[in-house]
Backbone as JSON, one array per atom type, in Angstrom:
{
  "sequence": "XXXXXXXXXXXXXXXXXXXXXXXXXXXXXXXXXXXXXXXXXXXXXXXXXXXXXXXXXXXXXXXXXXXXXXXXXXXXXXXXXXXXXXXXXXXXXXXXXXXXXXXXXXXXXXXXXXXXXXXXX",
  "N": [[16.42, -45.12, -50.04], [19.06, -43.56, -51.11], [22.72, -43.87, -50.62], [24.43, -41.36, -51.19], [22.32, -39.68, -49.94], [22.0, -40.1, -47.49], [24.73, -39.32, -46.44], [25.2, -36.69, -47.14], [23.06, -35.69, -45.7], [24.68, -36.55, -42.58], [27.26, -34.74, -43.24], [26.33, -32.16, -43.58], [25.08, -32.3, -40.83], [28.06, -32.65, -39.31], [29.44, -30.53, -40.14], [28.18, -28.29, -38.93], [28.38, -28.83, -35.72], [31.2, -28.93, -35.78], [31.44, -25.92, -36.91], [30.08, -24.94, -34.73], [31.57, -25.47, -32.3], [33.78, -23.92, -33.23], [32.39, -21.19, -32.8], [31.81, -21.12, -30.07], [34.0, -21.39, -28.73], [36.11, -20.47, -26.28], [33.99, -19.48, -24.47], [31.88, -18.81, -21.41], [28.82, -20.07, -19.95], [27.23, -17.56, -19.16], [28.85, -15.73, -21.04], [28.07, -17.02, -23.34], [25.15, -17.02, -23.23], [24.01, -14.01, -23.19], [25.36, -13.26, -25.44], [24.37, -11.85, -28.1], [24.72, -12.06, -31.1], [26.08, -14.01, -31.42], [24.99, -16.76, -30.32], [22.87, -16.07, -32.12], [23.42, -17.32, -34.06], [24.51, -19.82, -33.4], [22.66, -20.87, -32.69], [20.91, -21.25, -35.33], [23.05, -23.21, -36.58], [22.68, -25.11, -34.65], [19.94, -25.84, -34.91], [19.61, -26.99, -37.6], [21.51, -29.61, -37.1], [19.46, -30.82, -35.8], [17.55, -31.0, -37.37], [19.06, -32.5, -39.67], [19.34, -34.61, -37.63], [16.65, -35.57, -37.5], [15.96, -36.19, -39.93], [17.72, -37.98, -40.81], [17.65, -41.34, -42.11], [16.96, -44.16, -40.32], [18.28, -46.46, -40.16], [20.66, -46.13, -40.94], [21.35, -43.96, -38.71], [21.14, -46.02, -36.52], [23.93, -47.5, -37.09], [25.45, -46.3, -36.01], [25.56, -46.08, -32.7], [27.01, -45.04, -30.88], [26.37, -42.43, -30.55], [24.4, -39.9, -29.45], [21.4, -39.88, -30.91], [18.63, -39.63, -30.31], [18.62, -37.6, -28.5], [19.59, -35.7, -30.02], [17.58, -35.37, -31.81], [15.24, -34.69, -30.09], [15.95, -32.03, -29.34], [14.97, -29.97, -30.03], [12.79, -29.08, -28.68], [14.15, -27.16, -26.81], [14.79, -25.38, -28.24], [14.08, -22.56, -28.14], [14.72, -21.37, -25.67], [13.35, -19.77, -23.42], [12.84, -20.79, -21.13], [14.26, -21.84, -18.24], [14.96, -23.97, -17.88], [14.92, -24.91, -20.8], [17.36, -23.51, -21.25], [19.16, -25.1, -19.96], [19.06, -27.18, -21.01], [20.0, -26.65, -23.68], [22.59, -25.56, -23.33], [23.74, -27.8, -21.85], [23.71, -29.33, -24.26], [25.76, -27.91, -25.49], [28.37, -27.94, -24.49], [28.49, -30.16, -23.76], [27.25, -32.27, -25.34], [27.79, -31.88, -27.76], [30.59, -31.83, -28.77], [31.01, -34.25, -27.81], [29.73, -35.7, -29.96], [30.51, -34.78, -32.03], [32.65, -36.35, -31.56], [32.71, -39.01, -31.98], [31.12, -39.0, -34.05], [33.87, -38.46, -36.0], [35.77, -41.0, -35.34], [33.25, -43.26, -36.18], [33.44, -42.8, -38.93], [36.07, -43.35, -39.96], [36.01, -46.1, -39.26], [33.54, -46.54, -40.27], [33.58, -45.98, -43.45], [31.77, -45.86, -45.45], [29.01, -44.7, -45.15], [29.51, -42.13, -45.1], [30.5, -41.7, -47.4], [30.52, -39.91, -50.86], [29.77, -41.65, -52.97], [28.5, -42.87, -55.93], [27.69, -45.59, -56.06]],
  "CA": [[17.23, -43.94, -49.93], [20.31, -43.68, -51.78], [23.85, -43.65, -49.57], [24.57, -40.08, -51.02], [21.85, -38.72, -49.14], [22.64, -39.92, -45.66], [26.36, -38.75, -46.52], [24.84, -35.35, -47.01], [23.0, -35.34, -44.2], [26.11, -36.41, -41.74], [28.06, -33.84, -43.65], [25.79, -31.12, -42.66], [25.2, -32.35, -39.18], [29.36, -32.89, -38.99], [29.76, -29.25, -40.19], [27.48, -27.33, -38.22], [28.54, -28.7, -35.1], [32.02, -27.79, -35.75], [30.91, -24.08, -36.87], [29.35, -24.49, -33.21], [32.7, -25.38, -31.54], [34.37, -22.75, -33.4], [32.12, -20.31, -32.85], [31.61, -20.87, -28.77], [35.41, -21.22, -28.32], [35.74, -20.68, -24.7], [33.12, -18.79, -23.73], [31.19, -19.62, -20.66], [27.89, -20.53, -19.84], [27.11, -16.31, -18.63], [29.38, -15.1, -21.83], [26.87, -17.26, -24.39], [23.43, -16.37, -23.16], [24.67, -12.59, -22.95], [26.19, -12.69, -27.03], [23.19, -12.0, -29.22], [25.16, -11.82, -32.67], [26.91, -15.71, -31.56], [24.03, -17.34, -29.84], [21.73, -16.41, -33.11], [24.0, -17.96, -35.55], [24.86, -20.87, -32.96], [20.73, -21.5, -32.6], [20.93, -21.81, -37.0], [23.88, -24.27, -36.54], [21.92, -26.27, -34.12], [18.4, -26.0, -35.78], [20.74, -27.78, -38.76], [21.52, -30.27, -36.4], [18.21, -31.28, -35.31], [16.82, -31.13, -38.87], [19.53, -33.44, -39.9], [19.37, -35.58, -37.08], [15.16, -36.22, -37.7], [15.82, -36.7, -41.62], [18.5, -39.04, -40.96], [17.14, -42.76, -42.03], [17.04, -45.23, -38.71], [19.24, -47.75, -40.9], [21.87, -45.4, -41.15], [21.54, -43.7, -37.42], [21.5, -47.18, -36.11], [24.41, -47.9, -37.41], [26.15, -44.99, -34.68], [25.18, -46.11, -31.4], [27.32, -43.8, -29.7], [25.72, -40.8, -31.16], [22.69, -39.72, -29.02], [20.4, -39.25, -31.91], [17.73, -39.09, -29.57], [18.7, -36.1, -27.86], [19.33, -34.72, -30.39], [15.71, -35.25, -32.23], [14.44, -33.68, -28.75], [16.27, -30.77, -28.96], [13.69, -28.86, -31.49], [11.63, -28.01, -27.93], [14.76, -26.74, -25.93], [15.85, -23.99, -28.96], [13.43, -21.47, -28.21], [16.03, -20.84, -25.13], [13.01, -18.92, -22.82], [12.83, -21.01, -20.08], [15.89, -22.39, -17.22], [15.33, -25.76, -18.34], [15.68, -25.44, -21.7], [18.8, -22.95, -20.99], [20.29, -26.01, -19.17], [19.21, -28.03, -21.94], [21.0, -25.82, -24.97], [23.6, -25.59, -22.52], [24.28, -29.27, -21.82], [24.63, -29.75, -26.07], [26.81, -27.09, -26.51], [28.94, -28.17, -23.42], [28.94, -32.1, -23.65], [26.79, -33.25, -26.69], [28.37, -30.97, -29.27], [31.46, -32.35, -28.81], [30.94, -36.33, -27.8], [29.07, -36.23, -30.9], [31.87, -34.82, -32.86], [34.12, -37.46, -31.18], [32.12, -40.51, -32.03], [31.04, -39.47, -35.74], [35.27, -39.02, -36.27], [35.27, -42.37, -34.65], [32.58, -44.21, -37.01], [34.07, -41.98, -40.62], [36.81, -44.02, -39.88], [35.32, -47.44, -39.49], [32.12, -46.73, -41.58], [33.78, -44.78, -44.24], [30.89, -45.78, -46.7], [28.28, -43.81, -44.63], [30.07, -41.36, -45.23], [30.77, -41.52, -48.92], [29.41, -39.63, -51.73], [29.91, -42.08, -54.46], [26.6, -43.6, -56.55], [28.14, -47.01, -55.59]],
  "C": [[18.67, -44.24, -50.31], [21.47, -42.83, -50.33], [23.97, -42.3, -49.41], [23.48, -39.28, -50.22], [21.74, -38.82, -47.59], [23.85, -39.34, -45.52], [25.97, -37.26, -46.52], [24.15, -34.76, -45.83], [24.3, -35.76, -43.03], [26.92, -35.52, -42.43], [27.49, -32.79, -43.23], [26.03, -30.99, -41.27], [26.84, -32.05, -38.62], [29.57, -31.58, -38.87], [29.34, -27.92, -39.19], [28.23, -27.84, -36.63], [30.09, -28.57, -34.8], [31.82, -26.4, -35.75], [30.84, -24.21, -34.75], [30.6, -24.63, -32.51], [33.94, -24.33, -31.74], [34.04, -21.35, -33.01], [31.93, -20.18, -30.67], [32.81, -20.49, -28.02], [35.86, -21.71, -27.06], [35.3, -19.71, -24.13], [32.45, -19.64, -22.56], [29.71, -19.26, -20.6], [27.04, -18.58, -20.23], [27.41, -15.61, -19.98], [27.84, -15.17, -22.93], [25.54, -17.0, -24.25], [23.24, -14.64, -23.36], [24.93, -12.3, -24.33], [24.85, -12.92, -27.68], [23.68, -12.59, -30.37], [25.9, -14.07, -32.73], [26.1, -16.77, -30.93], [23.22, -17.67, -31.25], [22.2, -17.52, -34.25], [24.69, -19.45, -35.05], [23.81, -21.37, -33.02], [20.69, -22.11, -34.03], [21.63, -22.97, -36.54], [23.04, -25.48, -35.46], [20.63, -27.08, -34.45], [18.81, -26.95, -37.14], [20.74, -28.97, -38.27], [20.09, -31.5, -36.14], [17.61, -31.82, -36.47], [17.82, -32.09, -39.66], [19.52, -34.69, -39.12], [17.78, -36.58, -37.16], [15.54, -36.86, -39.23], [16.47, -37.7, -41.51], [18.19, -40.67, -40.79], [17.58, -43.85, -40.92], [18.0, -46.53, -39.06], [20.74, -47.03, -40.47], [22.13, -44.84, -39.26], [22.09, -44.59, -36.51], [22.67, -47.96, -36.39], [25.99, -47.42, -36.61], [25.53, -44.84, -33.42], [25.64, -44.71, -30.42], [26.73, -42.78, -29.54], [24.37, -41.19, -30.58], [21.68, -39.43, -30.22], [19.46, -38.9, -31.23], [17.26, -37.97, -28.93], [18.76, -35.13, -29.0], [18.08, -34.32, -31.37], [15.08, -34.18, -31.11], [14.77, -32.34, -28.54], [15.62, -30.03, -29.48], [13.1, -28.28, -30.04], [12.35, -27.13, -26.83], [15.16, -25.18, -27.02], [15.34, -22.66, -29.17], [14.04, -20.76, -27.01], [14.97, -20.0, -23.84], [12.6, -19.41, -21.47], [14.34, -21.2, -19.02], [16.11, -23.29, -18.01], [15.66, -25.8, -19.73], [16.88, -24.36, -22.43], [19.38, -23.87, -21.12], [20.67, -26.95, -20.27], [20.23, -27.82, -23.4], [22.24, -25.92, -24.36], [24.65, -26.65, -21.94], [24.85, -29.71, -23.24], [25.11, -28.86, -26.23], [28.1, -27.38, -25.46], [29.16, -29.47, -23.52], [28.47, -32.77, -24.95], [27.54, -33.07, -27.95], [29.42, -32.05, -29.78], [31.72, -33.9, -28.86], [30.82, -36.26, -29.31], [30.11, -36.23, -32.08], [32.71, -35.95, -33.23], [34.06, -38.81, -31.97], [31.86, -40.3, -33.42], [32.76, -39.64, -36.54], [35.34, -41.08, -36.11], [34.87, -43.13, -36.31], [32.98, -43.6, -38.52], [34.84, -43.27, -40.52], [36.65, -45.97, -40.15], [34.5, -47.62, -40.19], [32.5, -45.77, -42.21], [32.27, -45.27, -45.33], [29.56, -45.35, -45.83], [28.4, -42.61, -44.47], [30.58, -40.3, -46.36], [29.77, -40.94, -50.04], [29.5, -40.08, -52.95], [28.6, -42.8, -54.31], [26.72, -45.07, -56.17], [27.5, -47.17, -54.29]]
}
C-alpha cells in the first residue's frame, strides 16, 4: 500500500471529525439526540470515521498509539443510536473520543509528517 493512500485515509478521518466538532458546537447531550437535521449529518461524519479507521493499514495505525483505533473500529454497532447503550456509546465519541483523537493525530502530523504526506516518495 502506497503512503498516499493512508494520507488519504487520515485526511478523511481528520476532516470528518472536525466537521463533527463544528457541527456539535456546544450542544448537550438532550440538545443532540433531539436535532434530527445535525445528528443525521453527524452519524455520515462518523460512519466516515469508522470506514476510515477499518481501511486504515495496521502498519500505519500502529504507528499512533494514542489514537483508540479500536474504538473506533467498534463503533459501526453503536451508530444505529436505538438503544441506551449505544446512545452512551455515540455519546462518549462525540464527547471525549472525537476530540482526544483530534488532539493526538495534531500531535503525530507533527512528528510523523510523512504519514501524512501526499507525495509518491
Amino acid at each position: 500500500m502506497h503512503n498516499i493512500y493512508a494520507a488519504g485515509l487520515l485526511a478523511n478521518f481528520f476532516e470528518s471529525g472536525w466537521a463533527i466538532q463544528v457541527l456539535i458546537g456546544d450542544m448537550d447531550r438532550a440538545q443532540y439526540f433531539a436535532s434530527r437535521l445535525t445528528r443525521a449529518e453527524i452519524k455520515r461524519h462518523l460512519r466516515i470515521m469508522v470506514d476510515m479507521a477499518v481501511a486504515l493499514p495496521e502498519e500505519v495505525s500502529a504507528q499512533m498509539p494514542l489514537v483508540n483505533w479500536q474504538a473506533w473500529r467498534e463503533l459501526d454497532a453503536a451508530l444505529p443510536c436505538l438503544s441506551r447503550a449505544q446512545k452512551d456509546v455515540v455519546w462518549f465519541t462525540l464527547e471525549t473520543l472525537v476530540p482526544v483523537t483530534g488532539y493526538h493525530l495534531r500531535q503525530y502530523k507533527a512528528k510523523l509528517p510523512e504519514l501524512f504526506s501526499f507525495s509518491l516518495a
